[in-house]
Short mmCIF file of C-alpha atoms and ligand atoms in Angstrom, two decimals:
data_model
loop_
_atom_site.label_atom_id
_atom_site.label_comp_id
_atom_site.label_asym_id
_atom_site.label_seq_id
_atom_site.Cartn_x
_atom_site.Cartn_y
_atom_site.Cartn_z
CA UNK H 1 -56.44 -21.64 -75.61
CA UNK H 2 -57.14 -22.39 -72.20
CA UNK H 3 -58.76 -19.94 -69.48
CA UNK H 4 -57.95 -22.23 -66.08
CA UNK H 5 -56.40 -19.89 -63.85
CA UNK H 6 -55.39 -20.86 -60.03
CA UNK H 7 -57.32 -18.86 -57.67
CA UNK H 8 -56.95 -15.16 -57.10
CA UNK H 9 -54.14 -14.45 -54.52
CA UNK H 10 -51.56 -17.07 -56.62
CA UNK H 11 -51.23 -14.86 -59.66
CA UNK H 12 -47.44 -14.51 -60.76
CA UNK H 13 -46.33 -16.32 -57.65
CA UNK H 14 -43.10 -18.58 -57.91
CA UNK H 15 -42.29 -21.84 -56.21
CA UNK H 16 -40.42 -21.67 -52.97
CA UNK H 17 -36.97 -22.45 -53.09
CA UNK H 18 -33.03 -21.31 -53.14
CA UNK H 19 -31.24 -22.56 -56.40
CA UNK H 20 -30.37 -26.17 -56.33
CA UNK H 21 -27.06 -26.34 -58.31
CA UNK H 22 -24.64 -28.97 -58.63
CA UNK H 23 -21.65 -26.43 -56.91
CA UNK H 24 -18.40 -28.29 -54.39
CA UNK H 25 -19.23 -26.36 -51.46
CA UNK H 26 -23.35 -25.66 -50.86
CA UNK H 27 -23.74 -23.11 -47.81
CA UNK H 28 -26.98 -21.81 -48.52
CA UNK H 29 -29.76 -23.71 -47.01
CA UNK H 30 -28.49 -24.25 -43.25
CA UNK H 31 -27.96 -28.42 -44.14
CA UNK H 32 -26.06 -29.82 -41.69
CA UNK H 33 -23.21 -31.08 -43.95
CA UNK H 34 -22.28 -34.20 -41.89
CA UNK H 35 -24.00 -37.09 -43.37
CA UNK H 36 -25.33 -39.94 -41.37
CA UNK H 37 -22.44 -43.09 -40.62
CA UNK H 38 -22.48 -46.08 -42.11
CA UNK H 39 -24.17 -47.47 -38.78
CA UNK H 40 -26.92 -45.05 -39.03
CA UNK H 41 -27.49 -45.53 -42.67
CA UNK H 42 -28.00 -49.20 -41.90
CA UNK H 43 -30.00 -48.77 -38.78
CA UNK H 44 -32.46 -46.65 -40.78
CA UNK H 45 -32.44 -48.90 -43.64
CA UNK H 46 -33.36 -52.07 -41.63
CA UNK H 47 -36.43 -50.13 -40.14
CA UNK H 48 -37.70 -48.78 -43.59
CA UNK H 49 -36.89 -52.64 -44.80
CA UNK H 50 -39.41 -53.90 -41.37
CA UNK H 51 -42.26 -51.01 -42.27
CA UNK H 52 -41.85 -51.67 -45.73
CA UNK H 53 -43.36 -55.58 -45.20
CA UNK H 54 -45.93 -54.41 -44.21
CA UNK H 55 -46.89 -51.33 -46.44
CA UNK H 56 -49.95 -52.78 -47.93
CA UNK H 57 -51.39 -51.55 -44.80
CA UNK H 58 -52.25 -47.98 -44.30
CA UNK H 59 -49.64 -46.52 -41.32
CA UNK H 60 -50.33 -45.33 -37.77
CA UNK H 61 -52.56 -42.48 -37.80
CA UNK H 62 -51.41 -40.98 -34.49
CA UNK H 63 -47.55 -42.32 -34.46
CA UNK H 64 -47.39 -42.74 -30.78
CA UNK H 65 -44.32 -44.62 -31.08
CA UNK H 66 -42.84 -41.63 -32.54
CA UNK H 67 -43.64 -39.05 -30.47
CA UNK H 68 -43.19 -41.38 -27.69
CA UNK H 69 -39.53 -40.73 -28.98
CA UNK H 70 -39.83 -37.11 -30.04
CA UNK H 71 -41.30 -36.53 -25.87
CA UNK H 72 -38.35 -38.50 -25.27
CA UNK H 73 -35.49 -36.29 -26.76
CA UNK H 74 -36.95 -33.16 -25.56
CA UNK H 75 -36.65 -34.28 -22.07
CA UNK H 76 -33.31 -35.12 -22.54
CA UNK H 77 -32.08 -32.04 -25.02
CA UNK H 78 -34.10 -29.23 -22.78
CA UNK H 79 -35.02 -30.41 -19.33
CA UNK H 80 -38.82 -30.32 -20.20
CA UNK H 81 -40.26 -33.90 -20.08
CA UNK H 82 -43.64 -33.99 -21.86
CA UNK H 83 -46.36 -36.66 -22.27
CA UNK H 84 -46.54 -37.72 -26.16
CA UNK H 85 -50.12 -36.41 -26.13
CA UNK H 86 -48.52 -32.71 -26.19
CA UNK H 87 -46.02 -33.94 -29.29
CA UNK H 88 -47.39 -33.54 -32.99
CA UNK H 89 -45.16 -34.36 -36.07
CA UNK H 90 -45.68 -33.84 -39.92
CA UNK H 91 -43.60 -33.66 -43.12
CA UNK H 92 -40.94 -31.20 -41.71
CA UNK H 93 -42.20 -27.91 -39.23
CA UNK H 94 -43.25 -26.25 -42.61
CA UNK H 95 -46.05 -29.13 -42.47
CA UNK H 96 -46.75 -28.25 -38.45
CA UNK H 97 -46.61 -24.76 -39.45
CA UNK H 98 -49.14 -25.34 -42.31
CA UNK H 99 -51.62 -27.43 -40.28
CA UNK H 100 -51.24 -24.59 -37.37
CA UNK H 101 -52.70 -22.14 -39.96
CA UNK H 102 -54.88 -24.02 -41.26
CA UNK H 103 -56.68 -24.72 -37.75
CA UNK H 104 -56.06 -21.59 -36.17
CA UNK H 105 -55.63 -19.25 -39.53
CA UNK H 106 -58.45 -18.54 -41.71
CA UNK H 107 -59.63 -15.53 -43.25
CA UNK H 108 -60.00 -12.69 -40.68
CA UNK H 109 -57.64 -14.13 -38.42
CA UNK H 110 -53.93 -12.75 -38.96
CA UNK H 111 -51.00 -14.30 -38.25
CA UNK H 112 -48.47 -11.99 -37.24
CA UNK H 113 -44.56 -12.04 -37.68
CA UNK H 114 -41.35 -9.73 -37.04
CA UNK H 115 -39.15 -9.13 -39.94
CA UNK H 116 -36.68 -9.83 -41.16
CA UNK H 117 -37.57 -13.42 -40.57
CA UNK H 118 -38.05 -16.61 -42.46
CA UNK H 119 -39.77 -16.16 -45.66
CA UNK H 120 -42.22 -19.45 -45.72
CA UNK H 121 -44.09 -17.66 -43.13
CA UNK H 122 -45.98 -15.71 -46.07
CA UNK H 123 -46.61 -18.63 -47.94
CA UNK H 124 -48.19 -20.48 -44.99
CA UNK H 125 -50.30 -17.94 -44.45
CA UNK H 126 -50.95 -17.18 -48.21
CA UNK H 127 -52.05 -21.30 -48.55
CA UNK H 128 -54.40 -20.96 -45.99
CA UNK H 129 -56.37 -17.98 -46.82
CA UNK H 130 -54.83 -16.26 -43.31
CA UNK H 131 -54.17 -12.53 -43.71
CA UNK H 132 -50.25 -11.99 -42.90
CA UNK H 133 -48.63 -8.77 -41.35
CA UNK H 134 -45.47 -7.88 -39.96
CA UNK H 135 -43.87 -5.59 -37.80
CA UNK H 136 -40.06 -5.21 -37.32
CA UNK H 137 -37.24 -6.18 -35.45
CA UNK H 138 -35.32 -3.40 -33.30
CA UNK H 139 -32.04 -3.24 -34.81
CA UNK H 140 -30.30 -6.08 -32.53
CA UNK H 141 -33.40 -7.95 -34.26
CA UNK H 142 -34.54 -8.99 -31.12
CA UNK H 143 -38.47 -7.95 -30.15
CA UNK H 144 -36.56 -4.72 -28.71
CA UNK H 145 -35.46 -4.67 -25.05
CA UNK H 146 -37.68 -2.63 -22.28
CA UNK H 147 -35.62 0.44 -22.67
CA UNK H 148 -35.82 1.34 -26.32
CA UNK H 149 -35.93 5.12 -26.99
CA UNK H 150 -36.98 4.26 -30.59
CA UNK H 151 -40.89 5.28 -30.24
CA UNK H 152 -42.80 1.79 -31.49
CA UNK H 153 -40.35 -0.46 -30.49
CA UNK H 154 -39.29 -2.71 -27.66
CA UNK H 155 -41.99 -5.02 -25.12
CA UNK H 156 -44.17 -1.60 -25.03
CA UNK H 157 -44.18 -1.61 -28.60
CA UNK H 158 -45.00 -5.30 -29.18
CA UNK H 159 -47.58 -5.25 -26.96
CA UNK H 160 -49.31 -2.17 -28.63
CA UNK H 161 -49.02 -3.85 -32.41
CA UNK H 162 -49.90 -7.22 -30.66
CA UNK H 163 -53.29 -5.36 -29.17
CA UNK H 164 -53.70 -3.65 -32.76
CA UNK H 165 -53.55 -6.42 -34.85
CA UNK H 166 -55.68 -9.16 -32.51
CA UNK H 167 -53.87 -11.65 -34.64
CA UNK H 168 -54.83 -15.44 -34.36
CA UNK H 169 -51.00 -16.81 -34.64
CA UNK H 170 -47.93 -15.17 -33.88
CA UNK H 171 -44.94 -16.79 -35.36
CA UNK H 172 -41.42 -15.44 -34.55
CA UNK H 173 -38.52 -17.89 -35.24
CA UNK H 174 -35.86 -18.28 -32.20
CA UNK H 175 -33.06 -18.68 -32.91
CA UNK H 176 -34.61 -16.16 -36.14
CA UNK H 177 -33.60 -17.12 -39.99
CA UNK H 178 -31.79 -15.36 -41.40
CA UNK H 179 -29.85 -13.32 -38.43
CA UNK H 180 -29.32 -16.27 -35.99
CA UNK H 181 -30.88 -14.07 -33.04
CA UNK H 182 -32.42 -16.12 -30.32
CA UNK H 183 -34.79 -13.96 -27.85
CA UNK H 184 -34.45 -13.83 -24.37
CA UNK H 185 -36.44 -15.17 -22.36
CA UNK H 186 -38.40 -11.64 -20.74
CA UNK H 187 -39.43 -11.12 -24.66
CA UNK H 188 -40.56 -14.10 -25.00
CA UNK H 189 -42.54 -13.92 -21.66
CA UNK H 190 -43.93 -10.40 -22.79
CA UNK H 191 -45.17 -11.89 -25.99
CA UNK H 192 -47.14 -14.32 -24.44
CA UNK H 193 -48.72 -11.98 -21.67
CA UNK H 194 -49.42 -9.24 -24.30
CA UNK H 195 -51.40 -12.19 -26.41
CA UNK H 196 -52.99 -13.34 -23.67
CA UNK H 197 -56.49 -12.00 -24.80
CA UNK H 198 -55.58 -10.30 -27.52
CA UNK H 199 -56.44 -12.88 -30.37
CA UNK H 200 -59.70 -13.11 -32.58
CA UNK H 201 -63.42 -12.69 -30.54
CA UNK H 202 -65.14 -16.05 -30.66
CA UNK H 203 -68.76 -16.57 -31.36
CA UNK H 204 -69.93 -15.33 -28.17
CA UNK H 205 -67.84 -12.22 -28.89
CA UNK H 206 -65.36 -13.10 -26.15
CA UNK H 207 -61.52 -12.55 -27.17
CA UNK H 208 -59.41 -14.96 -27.07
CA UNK H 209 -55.37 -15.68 -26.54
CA UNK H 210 -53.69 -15.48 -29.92
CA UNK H 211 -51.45 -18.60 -30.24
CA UNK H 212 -47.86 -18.24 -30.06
CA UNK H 213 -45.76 -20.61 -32.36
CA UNK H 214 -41.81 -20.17 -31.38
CA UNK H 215 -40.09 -21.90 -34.27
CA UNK H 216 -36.69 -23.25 -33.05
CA UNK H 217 -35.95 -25.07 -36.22
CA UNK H 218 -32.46 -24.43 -34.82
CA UNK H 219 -32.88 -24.78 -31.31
CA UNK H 220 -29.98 -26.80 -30.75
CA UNK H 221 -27.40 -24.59 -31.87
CA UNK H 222 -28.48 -22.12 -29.12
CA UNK H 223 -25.18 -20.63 -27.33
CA UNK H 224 -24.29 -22.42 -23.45
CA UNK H 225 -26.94 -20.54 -21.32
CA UNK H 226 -29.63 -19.73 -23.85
CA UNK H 227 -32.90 -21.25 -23.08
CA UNK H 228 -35.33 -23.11 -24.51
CA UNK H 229 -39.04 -21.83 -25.56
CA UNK H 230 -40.08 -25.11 -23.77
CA UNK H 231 -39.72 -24.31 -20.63
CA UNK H 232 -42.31 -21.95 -20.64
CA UNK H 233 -44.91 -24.14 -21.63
CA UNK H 234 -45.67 -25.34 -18.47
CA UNK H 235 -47.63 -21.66 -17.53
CA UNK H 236 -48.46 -20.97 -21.36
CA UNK H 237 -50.79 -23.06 -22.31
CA UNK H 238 -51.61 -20.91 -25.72
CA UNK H 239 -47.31 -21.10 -26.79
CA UNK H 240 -46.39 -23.53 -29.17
CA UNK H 241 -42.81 -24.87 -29.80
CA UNK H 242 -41.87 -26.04 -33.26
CA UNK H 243 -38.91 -28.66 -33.71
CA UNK H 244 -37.27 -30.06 -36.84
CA UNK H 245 -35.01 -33.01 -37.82
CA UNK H 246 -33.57 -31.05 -40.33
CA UNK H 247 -30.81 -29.45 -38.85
CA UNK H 248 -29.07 -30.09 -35.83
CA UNK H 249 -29.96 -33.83 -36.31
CA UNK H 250 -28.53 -33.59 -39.86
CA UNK H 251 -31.65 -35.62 -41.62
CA UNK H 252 -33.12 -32.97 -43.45
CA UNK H 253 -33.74 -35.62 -46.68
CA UNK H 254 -36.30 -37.40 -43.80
CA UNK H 255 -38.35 -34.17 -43.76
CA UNK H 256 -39.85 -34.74 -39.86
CA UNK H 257 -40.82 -31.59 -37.89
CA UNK H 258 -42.84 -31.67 -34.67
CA UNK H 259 -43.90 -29.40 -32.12
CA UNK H 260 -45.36 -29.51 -28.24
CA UNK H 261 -47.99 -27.47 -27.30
CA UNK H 262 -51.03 -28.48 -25.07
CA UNK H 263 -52.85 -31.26 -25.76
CA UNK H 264 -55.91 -28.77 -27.32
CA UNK H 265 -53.57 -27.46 -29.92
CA UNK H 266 -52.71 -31.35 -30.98
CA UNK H 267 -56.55 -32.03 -31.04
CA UNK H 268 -56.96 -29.22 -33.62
CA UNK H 269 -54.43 -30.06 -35.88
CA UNK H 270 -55.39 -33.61 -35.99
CA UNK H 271 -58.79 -32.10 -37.08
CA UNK H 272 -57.07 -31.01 -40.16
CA UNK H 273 -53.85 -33.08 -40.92
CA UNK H 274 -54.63 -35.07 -43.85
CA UNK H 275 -54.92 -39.06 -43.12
CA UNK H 276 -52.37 -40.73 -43.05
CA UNK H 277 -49.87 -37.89 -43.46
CA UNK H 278 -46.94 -39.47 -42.19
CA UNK H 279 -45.72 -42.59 -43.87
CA UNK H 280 -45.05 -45.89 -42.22
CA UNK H 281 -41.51 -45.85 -44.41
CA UNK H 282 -41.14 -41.84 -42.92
CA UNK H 283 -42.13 -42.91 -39.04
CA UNK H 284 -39.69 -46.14 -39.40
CA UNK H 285 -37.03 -43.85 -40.46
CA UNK H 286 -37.59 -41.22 -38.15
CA UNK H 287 -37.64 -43.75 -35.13
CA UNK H 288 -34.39 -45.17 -36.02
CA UNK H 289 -32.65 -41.78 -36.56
CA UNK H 290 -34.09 -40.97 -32.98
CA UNK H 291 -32.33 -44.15 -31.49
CA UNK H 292 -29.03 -43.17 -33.06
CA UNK H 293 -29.38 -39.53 -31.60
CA UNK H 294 -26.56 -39.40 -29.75
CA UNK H 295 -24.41 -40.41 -32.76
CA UNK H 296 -26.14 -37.66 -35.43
CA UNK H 297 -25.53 -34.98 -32.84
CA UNK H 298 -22.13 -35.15 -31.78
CA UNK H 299 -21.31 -32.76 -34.40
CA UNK H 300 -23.72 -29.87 -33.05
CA UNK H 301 -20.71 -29.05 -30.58
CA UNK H 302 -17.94 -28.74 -33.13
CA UNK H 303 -20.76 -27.04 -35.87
CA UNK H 304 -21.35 -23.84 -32.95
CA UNK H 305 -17.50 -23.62 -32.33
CA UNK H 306 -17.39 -23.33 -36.42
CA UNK H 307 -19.58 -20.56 -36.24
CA UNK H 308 -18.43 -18.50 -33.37
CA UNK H 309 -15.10 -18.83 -35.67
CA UNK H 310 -16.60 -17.93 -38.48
CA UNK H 311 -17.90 -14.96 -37.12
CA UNK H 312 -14.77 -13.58 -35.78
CA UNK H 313 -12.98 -13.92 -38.97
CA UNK H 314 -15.70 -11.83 -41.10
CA UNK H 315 -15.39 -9.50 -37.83
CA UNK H 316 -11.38 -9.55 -38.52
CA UNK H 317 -11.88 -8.51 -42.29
CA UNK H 318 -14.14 -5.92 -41.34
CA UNK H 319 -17.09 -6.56 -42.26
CA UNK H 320 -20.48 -6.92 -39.76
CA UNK H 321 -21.53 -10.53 -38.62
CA UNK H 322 -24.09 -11.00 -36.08
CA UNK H 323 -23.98 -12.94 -33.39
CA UNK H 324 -25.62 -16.38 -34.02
CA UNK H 325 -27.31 -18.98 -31.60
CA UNK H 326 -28.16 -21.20 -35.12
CA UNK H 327 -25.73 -23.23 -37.85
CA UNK H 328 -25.15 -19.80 -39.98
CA UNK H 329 -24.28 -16.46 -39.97
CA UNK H 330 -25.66 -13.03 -42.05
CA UNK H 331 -23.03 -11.24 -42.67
CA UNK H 332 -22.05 -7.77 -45.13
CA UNK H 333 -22.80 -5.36 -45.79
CA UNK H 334 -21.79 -5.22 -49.13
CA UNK H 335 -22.62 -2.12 -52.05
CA UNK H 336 -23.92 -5.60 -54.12
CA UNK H 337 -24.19 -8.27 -52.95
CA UNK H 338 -25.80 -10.12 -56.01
CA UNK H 339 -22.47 -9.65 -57.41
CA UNK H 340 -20.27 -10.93 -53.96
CA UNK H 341 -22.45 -14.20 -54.45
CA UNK H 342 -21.86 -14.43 -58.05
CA UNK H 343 -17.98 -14.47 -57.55
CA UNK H 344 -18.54 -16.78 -54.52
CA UNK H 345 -20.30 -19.00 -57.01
CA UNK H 346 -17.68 -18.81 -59.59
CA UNK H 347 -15.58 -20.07 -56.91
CA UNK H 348 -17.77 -23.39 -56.29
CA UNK H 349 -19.39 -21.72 -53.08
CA UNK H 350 -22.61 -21.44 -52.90
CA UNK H 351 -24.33 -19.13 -50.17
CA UNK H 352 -27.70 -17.38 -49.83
CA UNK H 353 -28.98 -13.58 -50.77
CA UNK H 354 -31.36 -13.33 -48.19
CA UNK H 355 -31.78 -10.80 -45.23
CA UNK H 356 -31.38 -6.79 -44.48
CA UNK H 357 -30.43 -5.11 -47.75
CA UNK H 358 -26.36 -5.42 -48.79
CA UNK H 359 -26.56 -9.06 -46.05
CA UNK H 360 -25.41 -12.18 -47.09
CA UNK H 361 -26.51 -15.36 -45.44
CA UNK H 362 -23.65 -18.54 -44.80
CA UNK H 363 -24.10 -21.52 -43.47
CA UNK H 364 -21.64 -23.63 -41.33
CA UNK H 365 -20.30 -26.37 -43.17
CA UNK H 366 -17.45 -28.72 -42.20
CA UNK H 367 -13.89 -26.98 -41.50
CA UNK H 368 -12.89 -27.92 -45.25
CA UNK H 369 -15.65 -26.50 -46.61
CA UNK H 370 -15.70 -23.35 -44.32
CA UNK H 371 -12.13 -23.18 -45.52
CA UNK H 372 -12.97 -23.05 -48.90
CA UNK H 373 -15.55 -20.18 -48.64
CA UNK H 374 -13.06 -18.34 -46.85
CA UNK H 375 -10.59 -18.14 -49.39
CA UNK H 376 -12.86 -17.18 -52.02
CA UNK H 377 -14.61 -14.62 -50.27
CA UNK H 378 -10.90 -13.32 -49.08
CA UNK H 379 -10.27 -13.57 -52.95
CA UNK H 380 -13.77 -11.23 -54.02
CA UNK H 381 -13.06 -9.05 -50.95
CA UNK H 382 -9.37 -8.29 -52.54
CA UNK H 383 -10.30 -7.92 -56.31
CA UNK H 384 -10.83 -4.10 -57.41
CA UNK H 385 -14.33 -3.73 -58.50
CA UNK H 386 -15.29 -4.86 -55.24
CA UNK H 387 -16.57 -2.48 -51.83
CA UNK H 388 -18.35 -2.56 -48.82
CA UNK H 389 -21.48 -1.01 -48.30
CA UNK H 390 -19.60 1.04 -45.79
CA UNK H 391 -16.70 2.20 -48.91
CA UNK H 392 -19.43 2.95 -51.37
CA UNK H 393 -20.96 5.59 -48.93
CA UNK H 394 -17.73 6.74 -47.79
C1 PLP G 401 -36.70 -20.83 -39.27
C2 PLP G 401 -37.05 -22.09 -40.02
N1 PLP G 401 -38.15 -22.76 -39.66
C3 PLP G 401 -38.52 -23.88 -40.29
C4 PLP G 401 -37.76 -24.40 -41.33
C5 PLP G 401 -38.27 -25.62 -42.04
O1 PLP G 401 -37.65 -26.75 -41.67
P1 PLP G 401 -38.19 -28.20 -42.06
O2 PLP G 401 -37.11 -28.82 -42.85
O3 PLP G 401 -38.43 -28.87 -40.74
O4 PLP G 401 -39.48 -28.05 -42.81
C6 PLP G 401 -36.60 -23.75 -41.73
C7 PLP G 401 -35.80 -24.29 -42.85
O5 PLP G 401 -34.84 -23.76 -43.30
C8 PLP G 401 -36.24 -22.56 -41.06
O6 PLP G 401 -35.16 -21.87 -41.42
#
């Protein structure tokens, strides 16, 4: 019999991942379900043919080219123009998030998040050997505003656990996964002064700024007026802004993340990235899909008007659905909600059980297939067995 056994700390733990099943309508991890045009298809698939000649060769280290691009979108999505020496990509922002920890995470250096929030953060932390704590949302799950009379909470009560935990990384996802809350800008703004100083002690014993990593994975679904963590990177030069291709630009098969950050954060990770991380077939395909932006985010407009629409309907059948500056909504609450996704499944929908106790999470799909989860959840919400959260207390 054998005795190998992964290291302590891995014990019983699963591999990350929502059910992949073969169902008509998949809500459930925040695609966007607009595939790329015929055009696009082609323009990618000439590029991958061009970097493919030459793949004997090992590719760019550094991808300038690409985050020539990447510093070029940002400038033209947010208003913040960057040089390319601020830009770092990887396999998807799990991989920037990864190679943040494992430059500026570490044993004895927390990372800190707010829950309910995105549930890789753990296992980042976990893979790196980074101790991972939490503290919680106020119940709008913002950071709290200034005025909270619930002791602990709001900017007073960041900045205490901020001070109490001297973590290395703070990570807190805007717009957050899985309630679609984006924070406003004087939360933000607190975070960063309240880590300013209030990371790790260096060798010298001096304390440093913990590093603050705003993950706006779905950025461009923020709501007419919401801004962008990037334009406070110009004063901050410990904030960090991570980016995907996943979402809004509808290639989440290409797995490409990036972030901007100063150009001492880049240096770091490139310290740690492995070599040669990101293909030559992965930067081809990325580049291409950046030239074509314009075409694989017209539907961004049409997705947000989805939502908003989506949440007043699951308002109009009386159940709770928050407010969402991302490409889904968490919604409920429901007595059990294993069971509400069970009967949505039975129906060919397939959402996510992920969030606050008796919450739901949907994504946006296209009006068909929005129309489609409609009906079946109007179809579970009408059969007998079935109450809200709300009904079974009542
Ligand atoms: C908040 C958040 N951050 C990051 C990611 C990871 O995205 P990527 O595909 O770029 O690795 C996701 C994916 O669902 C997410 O929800």
């Amino acid at each position: 019999m054998s005795t190998i056994r992964p290291r302590p700390g891995l014990e019983g733990c699963e591999p990350y991942g929502a059910p992949e099943l073969e169902v008509p309508v998949r809500l459930n991890v925040n695609e966007n379900p607009y595939p790329p045009s015929e055009a696009v298809v082609a323009g990618i698939a000439a590029a991958v043919a061009g970097a493919a000649a030459g793949a004997n060769r090992y590719p760019d280290r550094d991808f300038p080219a690409l985050r020539t691009a990447l510093a070029d979108y940002l400038a033209v999505e947010s208003g913040v123009r960057l040089p390319p020496e601020r830009i770092w990509a990887a396999n998807g922002s799990n991989e920037v998030m990864l190679h943040i920890l494992q430059a500026f995470g570490g044993p004895g250096r927390p990372c800190l998040s707010f829950a309910p929030t995105y549930s890789m953060y753990p296992e980042y932390a976990r893979d790196t050997l980074t101790p991972f704590v939490t503290e919680r949302r106020s119940d709008d799950f913002t950071l709290g505003s200034p005025d909270s009379d619930d002791p602990g909470q709001g900017i007073q009560g960041i900045t205490e656990a901020v001070r109490a935990h001297r973590p290395a990384v703070i990570i807190v996802a805007s717009p957050n996964n899985p309630t679609g809350t984006a924070l406003p800008t004087h939360q933000l703004r607190a975070l960063l002064d309240a880590a300013r100083g209030s990371g790790p002690v260096d060798l010298e014993g001096r304390p440093c700024d913990a590093l603050v990593v705003v993950d706006e994975a779905y950025g461009e679904f923020r709501r007419p007026g919401v801004p962008s963590a990037l334009e406070l990177l110009e004063d901050n030069p410990h904030l960090v802004v991570t980016r995907t291709m996943s979402k809004a630009f509808g290639m989440a098969g290409l797995r490409l993340g990036y972030m901007a950050a100063g150009t001492s954060v880049v240096e770091a990770l490139r310290v740690v990235r492995l070599p040669y991380h990101l293909s030559a077939l992965t930067q081809a395909a990325a580049l291409a899909a950046l030239g074509h932006r314009e075409e694989l985010m017209a539907q961004v407009a049409s997705l947000r008007a989805e939502r908003d629409e989506l949440v007043t309907w699951l308002r109009s059948r009386g159940l709770t659905a928050h407010d969402s500056d991302a490409n889904f909504v968490l919604f409920g609450p429901f007595a059990d909600r294993d069971a509400v996704w069970r009967d949505l499944l039975d129906d060919g929908v397939l959402i996510r059980v992920v969030g606050p106790p008796g919450y739901l999470r949907v994504s946006v799909g296209t009006p068909e297939e929005t129309a489609r989860f409609r009906a079946a959840l109007t179809r579970t919400l009408s059969s007998p067995e079935h109450t809200t959260a709300q009904e079974a207390l009542a």
